Coordinates of C-alpha atoms in Angstrom, one line a residue:
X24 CA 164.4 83.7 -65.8
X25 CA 167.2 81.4 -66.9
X26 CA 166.8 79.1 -64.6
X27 CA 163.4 78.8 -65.3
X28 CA 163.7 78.5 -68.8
X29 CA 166.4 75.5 -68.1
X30 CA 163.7 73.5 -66.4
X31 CA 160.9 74.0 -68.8
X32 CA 163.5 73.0 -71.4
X33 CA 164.2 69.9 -69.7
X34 CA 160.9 69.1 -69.3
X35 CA 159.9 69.9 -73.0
X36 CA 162.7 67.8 -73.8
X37 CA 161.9 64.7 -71.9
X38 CA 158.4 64.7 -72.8
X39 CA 159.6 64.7 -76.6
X40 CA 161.8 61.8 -75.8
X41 CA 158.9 59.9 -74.4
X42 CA 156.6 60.6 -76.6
X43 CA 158.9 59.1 -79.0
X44 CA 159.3 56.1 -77.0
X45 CA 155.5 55.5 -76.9
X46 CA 155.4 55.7 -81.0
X47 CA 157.8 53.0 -81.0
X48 CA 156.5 50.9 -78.6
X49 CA 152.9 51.4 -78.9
X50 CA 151.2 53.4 -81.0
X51 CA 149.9 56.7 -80.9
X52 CA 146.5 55.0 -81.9
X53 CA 146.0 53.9 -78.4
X54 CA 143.0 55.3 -77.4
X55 CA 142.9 57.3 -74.1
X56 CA 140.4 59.3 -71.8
X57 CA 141.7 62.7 -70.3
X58 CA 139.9 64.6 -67.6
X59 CA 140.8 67.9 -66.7
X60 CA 140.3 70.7 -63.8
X61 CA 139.4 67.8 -61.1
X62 CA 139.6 69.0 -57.4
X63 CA 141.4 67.2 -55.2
X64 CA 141.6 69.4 -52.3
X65 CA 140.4 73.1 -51.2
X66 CA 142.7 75.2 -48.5
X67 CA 141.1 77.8 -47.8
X68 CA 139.5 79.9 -50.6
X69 CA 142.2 77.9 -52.7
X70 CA 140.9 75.1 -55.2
X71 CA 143.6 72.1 -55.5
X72 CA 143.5 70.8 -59.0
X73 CA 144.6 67.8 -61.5
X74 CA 144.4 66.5 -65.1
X75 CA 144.0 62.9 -65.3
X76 CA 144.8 60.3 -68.1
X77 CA 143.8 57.5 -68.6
X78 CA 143.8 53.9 -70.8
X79 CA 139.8 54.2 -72.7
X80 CA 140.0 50.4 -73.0
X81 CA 140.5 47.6 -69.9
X82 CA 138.6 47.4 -66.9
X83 CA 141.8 47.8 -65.3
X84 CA 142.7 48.7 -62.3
X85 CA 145.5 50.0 -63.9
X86 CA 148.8 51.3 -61.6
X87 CA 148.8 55.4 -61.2
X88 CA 152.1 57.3 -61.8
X89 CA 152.3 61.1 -60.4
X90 CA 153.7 63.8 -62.2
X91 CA 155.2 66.9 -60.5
X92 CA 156.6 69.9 -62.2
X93 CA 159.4 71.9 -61.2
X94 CA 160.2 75.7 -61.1
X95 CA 161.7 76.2 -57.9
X96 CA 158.4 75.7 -55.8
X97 CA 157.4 79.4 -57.2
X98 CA 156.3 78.7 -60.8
X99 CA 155.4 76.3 -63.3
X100 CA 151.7 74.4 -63.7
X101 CA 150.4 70.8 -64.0
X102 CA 149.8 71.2 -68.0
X103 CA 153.4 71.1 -68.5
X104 CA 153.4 67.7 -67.8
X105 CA 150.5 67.0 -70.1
X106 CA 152.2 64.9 -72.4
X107 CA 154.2 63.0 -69.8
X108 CA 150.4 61.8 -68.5
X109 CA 148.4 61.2 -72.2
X110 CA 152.1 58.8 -73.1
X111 CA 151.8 56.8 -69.5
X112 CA 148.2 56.4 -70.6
X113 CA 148.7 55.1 -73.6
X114 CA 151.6 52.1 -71.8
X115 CA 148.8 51.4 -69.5
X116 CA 149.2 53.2 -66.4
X117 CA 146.7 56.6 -65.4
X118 CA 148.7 59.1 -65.7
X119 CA 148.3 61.9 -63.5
X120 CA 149.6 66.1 -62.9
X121 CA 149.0 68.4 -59.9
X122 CA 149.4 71.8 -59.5
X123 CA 150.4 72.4 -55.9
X124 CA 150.4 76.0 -53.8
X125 CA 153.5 78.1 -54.8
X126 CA 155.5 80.2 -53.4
X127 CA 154.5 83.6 -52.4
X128 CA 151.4 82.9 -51.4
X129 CA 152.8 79.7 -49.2
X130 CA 156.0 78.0 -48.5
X131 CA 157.0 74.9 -47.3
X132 CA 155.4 72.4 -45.9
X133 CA 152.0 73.9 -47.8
X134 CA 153.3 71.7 -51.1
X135 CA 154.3 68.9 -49.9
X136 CA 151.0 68.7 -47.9
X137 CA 149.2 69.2 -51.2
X138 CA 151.3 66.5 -53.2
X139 CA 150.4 64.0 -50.3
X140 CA 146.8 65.3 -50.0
X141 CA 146.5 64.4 -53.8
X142 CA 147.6 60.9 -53.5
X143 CA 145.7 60.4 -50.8
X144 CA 142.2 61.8 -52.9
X145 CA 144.0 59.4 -55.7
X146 CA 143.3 56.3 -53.3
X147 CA 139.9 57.8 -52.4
X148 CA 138.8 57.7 -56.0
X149 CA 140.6 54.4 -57.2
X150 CA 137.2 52.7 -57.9
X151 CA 136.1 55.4 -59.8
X152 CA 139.2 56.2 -62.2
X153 CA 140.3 52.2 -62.2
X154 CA 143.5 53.1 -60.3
X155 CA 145.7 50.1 -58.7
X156 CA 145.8 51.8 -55.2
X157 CA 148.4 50.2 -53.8
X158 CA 150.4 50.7 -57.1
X159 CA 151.0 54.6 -57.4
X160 CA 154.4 55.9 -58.1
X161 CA 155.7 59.3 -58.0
X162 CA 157.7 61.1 -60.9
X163 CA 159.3 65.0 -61.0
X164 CA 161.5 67.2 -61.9
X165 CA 164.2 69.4 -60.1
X166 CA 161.6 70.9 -57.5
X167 CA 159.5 68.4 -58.2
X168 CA 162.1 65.7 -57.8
X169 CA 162.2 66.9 -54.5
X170 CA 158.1 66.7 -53.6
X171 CA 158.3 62.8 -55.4
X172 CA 161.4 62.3 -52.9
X173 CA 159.6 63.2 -49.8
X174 CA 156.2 61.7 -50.9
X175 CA 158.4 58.7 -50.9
X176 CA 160.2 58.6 -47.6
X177 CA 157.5 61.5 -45.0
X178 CA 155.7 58.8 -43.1
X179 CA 152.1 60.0 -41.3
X180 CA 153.8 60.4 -38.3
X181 CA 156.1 63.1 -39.1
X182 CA 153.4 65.4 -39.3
X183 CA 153.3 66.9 -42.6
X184 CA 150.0 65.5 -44.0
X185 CA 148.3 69.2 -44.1
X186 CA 144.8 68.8 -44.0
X187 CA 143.3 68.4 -47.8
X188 CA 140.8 65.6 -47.0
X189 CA 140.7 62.2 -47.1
X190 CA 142.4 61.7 -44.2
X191 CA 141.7 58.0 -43.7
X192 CA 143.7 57.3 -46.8
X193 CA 147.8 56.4 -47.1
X194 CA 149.3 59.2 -49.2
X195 CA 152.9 56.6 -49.2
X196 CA 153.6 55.9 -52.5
X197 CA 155.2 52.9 -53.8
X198 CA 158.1 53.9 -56.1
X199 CA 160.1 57.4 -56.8
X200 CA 161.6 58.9 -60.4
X201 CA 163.2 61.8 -59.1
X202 CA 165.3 64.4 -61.8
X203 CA 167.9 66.2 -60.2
X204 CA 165.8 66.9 -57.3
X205 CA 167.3 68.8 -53.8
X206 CA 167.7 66.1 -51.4
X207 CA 169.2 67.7 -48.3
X208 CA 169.0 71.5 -47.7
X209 CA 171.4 71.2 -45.1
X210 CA 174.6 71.2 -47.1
X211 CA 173.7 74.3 -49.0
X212 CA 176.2 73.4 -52.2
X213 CA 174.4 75.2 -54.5
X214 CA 174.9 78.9 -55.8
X215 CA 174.1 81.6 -53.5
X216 CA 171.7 83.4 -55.7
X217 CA 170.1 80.2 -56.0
X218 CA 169.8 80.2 -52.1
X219 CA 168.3 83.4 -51.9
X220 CA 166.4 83.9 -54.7
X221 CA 164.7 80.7 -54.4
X222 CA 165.3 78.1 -50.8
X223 CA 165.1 81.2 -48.6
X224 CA 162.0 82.3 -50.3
X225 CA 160.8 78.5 -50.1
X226 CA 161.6 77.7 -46.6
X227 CA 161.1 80.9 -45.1
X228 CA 164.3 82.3 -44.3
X229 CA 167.9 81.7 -44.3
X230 CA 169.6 78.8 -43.1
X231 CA 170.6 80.2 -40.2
X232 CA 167.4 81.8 -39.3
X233 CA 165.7 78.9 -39.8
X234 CA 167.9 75.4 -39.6
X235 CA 165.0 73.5 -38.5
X236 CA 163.1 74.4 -41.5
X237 CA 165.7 73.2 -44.1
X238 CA 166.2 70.3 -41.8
X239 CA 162.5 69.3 -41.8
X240 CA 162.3 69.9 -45.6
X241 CA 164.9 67.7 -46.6
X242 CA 164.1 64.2 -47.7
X243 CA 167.6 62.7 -46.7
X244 CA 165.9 63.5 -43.0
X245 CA 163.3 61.1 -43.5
X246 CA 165.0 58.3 -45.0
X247 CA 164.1 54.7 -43.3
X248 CA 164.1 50.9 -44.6
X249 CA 160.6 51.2 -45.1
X250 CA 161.0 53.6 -48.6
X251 CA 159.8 51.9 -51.6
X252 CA 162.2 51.6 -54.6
X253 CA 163.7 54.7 -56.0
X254 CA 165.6 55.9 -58.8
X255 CA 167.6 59.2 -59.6
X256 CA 168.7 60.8 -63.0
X257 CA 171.2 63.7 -62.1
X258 CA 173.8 65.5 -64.6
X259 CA 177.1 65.5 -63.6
X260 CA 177.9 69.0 -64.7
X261 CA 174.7 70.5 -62.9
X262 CA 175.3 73.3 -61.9
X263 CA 172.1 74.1 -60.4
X264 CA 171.2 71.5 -58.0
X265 CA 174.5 69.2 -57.5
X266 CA 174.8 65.9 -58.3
X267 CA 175.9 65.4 -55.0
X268 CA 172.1 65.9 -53.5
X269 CA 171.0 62.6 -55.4
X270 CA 174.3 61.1 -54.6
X271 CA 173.7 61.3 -50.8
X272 CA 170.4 60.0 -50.4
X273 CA 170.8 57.5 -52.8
X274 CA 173.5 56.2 -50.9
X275 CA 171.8 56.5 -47.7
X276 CA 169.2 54.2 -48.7
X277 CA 171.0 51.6 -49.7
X278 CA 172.8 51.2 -46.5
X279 CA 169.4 50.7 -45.3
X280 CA 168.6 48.1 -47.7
X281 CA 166.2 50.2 -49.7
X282 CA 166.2 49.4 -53.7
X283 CA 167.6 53.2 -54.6
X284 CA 169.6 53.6 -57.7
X285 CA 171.3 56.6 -59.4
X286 CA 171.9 57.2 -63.0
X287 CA 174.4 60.0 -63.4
X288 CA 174.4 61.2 -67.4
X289 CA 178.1 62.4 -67.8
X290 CA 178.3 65.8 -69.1
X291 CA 174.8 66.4 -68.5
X292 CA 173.1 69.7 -66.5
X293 CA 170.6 70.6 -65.7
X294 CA 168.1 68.9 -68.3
X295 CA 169.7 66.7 -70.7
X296 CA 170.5 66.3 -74.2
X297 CA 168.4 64.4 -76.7
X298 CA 170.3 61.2 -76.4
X299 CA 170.4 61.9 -72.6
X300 CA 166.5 62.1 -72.4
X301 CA 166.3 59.0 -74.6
X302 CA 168.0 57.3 -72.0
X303 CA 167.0 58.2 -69.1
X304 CA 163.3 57.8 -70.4
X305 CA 163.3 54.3 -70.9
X306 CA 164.9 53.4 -68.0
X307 CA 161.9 55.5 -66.5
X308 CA 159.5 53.5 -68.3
X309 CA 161.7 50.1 -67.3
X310 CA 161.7 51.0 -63.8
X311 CA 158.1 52.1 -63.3
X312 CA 157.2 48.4 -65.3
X313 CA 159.0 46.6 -62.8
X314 CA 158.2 48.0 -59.4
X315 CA 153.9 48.8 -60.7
X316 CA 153.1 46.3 -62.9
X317 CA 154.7 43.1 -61.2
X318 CA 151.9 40.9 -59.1
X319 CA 153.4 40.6 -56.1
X320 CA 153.8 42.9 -53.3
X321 CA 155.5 42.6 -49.8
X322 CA 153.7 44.1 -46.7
X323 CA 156.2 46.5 -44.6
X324 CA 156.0 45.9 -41.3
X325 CA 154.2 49.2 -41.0
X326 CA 151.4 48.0 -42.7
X327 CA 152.4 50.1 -46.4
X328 CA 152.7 48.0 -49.0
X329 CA 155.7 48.4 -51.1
X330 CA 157.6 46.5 -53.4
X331 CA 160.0 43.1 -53.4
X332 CA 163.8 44.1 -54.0
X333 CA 164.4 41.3 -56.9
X334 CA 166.6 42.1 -59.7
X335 CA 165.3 44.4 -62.8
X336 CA 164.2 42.1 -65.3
X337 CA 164.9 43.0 -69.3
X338 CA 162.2 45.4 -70.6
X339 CA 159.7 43.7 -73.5
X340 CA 159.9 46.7 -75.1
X341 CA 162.7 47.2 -77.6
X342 CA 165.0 50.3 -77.3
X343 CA 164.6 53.5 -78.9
X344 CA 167.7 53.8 -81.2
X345 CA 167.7 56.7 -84.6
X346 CA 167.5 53.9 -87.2
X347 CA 163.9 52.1 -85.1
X348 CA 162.5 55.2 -85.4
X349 CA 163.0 56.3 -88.9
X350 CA 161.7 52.8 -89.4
X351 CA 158.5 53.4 -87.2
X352 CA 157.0 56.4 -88.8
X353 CA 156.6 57.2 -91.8
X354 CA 157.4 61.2 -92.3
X355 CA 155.0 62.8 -94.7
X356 CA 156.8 64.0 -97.6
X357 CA 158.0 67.6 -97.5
X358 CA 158.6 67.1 -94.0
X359 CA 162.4 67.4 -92.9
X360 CA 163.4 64.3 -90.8
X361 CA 166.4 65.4 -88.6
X362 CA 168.8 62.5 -87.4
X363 CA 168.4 63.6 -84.0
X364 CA 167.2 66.3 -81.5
X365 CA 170.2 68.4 -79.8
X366 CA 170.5 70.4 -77.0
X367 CA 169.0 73.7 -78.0
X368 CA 166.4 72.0 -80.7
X369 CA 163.7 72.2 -78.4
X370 CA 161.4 74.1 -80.4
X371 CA 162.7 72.1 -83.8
X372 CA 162.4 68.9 -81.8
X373 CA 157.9 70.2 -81.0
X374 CA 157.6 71.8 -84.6
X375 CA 159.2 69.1 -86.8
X376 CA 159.0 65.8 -85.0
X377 CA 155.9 65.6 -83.1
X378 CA 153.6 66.6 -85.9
X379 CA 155.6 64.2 -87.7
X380 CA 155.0 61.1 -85.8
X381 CA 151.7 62.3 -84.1
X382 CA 149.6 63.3 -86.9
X383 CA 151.2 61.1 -89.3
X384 CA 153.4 58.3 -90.0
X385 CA 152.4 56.6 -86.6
X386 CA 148.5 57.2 -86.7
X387 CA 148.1 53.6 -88.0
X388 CA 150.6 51.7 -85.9
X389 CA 154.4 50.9 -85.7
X390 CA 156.3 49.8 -88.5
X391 CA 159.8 47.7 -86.9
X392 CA 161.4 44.9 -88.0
X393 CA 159.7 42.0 -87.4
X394 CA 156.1 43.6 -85.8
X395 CA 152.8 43.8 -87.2
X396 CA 151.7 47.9 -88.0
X397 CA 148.4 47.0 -87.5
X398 CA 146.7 48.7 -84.2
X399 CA 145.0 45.5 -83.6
X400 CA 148.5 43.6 -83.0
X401 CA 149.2 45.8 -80.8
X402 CA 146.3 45.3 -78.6
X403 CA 146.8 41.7 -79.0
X404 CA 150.4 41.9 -77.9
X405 CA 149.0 44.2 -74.9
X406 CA 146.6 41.6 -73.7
X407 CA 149.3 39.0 -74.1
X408 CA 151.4 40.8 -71.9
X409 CA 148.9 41.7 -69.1
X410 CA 148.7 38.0 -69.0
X411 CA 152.2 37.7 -67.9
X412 CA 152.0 40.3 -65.3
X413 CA 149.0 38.2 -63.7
X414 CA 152.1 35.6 -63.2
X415 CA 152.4 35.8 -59.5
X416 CA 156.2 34.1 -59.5
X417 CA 159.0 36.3 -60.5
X418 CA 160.9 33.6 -62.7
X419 CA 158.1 32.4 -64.7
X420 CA 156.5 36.2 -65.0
X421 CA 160.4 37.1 -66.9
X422 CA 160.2 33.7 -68.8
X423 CA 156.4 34.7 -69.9
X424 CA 157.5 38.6 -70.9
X425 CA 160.8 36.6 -72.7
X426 CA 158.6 34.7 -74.5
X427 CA 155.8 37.4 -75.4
X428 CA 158.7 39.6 -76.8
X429 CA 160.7 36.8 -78.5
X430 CA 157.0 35.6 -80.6
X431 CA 156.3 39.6 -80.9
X432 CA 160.0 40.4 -82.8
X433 CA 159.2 36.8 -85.3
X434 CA 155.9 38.1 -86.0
X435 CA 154.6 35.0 -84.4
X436 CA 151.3 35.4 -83.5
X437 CA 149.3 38.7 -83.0
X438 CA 145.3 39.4 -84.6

């Protein structure tokens, strides 16, 4: 139960943090669409579901970004990662969370099958949902940090595809968040309860019943120069799931020249602090913007499309910091306003903040230094933006988003 209630925490905690981030940079006011309970796959007598966000306005196609929770593959549901899809909505992506077949009643490769199956029903129904489909990235946490790994790197040739429909579409997707995911089974450096409680159940057996199986489960098996862009967010005090696993196959992409960079939070767990979350959020947000929103895309030679390795241009968006977000909502009075949101706040963090900036002080708008708080500015700065991205060229696409976010902080322009 603890370790459960460690990654529900983290995952709580992080979609605070980006909640917060979407205030200041957007607006709550943006208006989304949400649809619920849609099947993307039936096994059996089994129903495959997901939740679906997406921008109301804009013809799109907008990019898609994947949500996966965590739990050990034996618990957890696509709501808790609700809020992470309604905020990526409201940036411009569609936002979306699967639930995927847990252990008992299956074990490995049954979810990974079901996370590719969904990306694959994803492409299917691009037209209809205005998805980008060759823009779709994966994001998740602990377990699911491992299903985003290997949706990024299991190619349909090693076999693991399952048989949820839609078979004529790619289920490769074309950039990874994974947080402190299980890359490599093999090295078994985690607790032994851990093993047993949770791999052995997962993989179906011990490691040395069944070394193929944590072999064949292990991203770091699949790893080839034709991955698409990844980045890892690990503690380096997890105690859990070792810092090590994102280590190793971070490192083992590079050396094959794919774009794969690792962000280890000093001091950090399992789940991280409030100014850990803050972090790692907007580099999330940073990272999806440049390898799903730029224009131009490479062809593998497989015939995948995935993204060029340029250098990570600076975001448009400012950076959360305490003092912009006192400044961008306006607490109602009565309401305490705590400086920040500490480990263990969790629940202050949902009662105190969110009502806060949701319901309140954000409604109409953001209120920084320099930036309109009308909704309509930001809808103008919006468009103005999505003109940049149609900027084919790399240099004059960062000189355009310079420029947007230089007139933006005057208040130059906007209505």
């Amino acid at each position: 139960m603890r370790k459960r209630g460690l990654v529900l925490a983290a995952a709580a905690l992080a979609a605070v943090a980006l909640l917060l981030l979407v205030a200041v940079q957007h607006g709550p006011a943006a208006e989304i669409s949400v649809e619920r309970d849609l099947t993307y796959a039936k096994v059996g007598d089994t129903e495959l579901k997901l939740d679906l966000a997406m921008p109301k306005a804009g013809s799109g196609p907008f990019p898609a970004v994947v949500f996966l929770h965590g739990e050990g593959w034996r618990a957890g549901k696509r709501q808790q990662m609700n809020h992470f899809i309604e905020g990526m909505a409201r940036l411009g992506y569609v936002g979306v969370s699967v639930d995927y077949r847990l252990v008992p009643a299956a074990r490995f490769p049954a979810p990974v099958e079901d996370c590719k199956a969904a990306v694959r029903w994803l492409r299917a129904h691009a037209a209809q949902y205005r998805i980008r489909a060759d823009r779709i990235g994966a994001v998740g946490f602990s377990a699911g940090g491992h299903l985003a790994s290997m949706l990024g790197v299991v190619r349909k040739e090693d076999g693991l595809e399952g048989t949820g429909g839609n078979a004529g579409q790619s289920s490769r997707v074309q950039a990874v968040v994974s947080f402190f995911g299980p890359t490599d089974f093999s090295t078994r450096d985690w607790p032994r309860d851990l093993e047993t409680e949770v791999i052995a159940p997962f993989l179906g057996g011990s490691f040395a019943e069944r070394p193929d199986a944590y072999r064949k489960a292990s991203p770091i098996s699949y790893a080839s120069a034709e991955a698409p862009p990844f980045l890892f967010f690990h503690g380096s005090d997890d105690a859990l799931v070792p810092v090590d696993q994102s280590r190793r196959l971070a490192a083992k992409l590079k050396v094959l020249g794919v774009a794969a960079t690792l962000v280890e939070l000093q001091g950090e767990g399992h789940g991280f602090s409030d100014s850990g979350n803050q972090k790692s959020m907007q580099q999330m947000l940073d990272f999806l913007g440049e390898q799903l929103k730029k224009s131009a895309l490479r062809i593998s030679r497989s015939g995948a499309p995935s993204q060029p390795r340029s250098a990570p241009r600076r975001s448009a968006w400012p950076r959360l910091t305490p003092r912009r977000l006192r400044r961008a909502c306006a607490v109602p009075e009565g309401v305490a306003q705590p400086s920040h949101i500490g480990r263990g706040e969790m629940t202050r963090a949902i009662l105190i903040w969110l009502p806060a900036i949701l319901l309140a002080g954000c409604a109409g708008g953001v209120k920084l230094e320099g930036m309109s708080s009308e909704s309509s500015d930001d809808a103008y700065w919006a468009r103005q933006r999505e003109e940049c991205f149609r900027i084919t060229d790399d240099i004059a696409q960062k000189k355009c988003l310079d420029k947007v976010a230089d007139a933006r902080r005057h208040g130059l322009g906007g209505k």
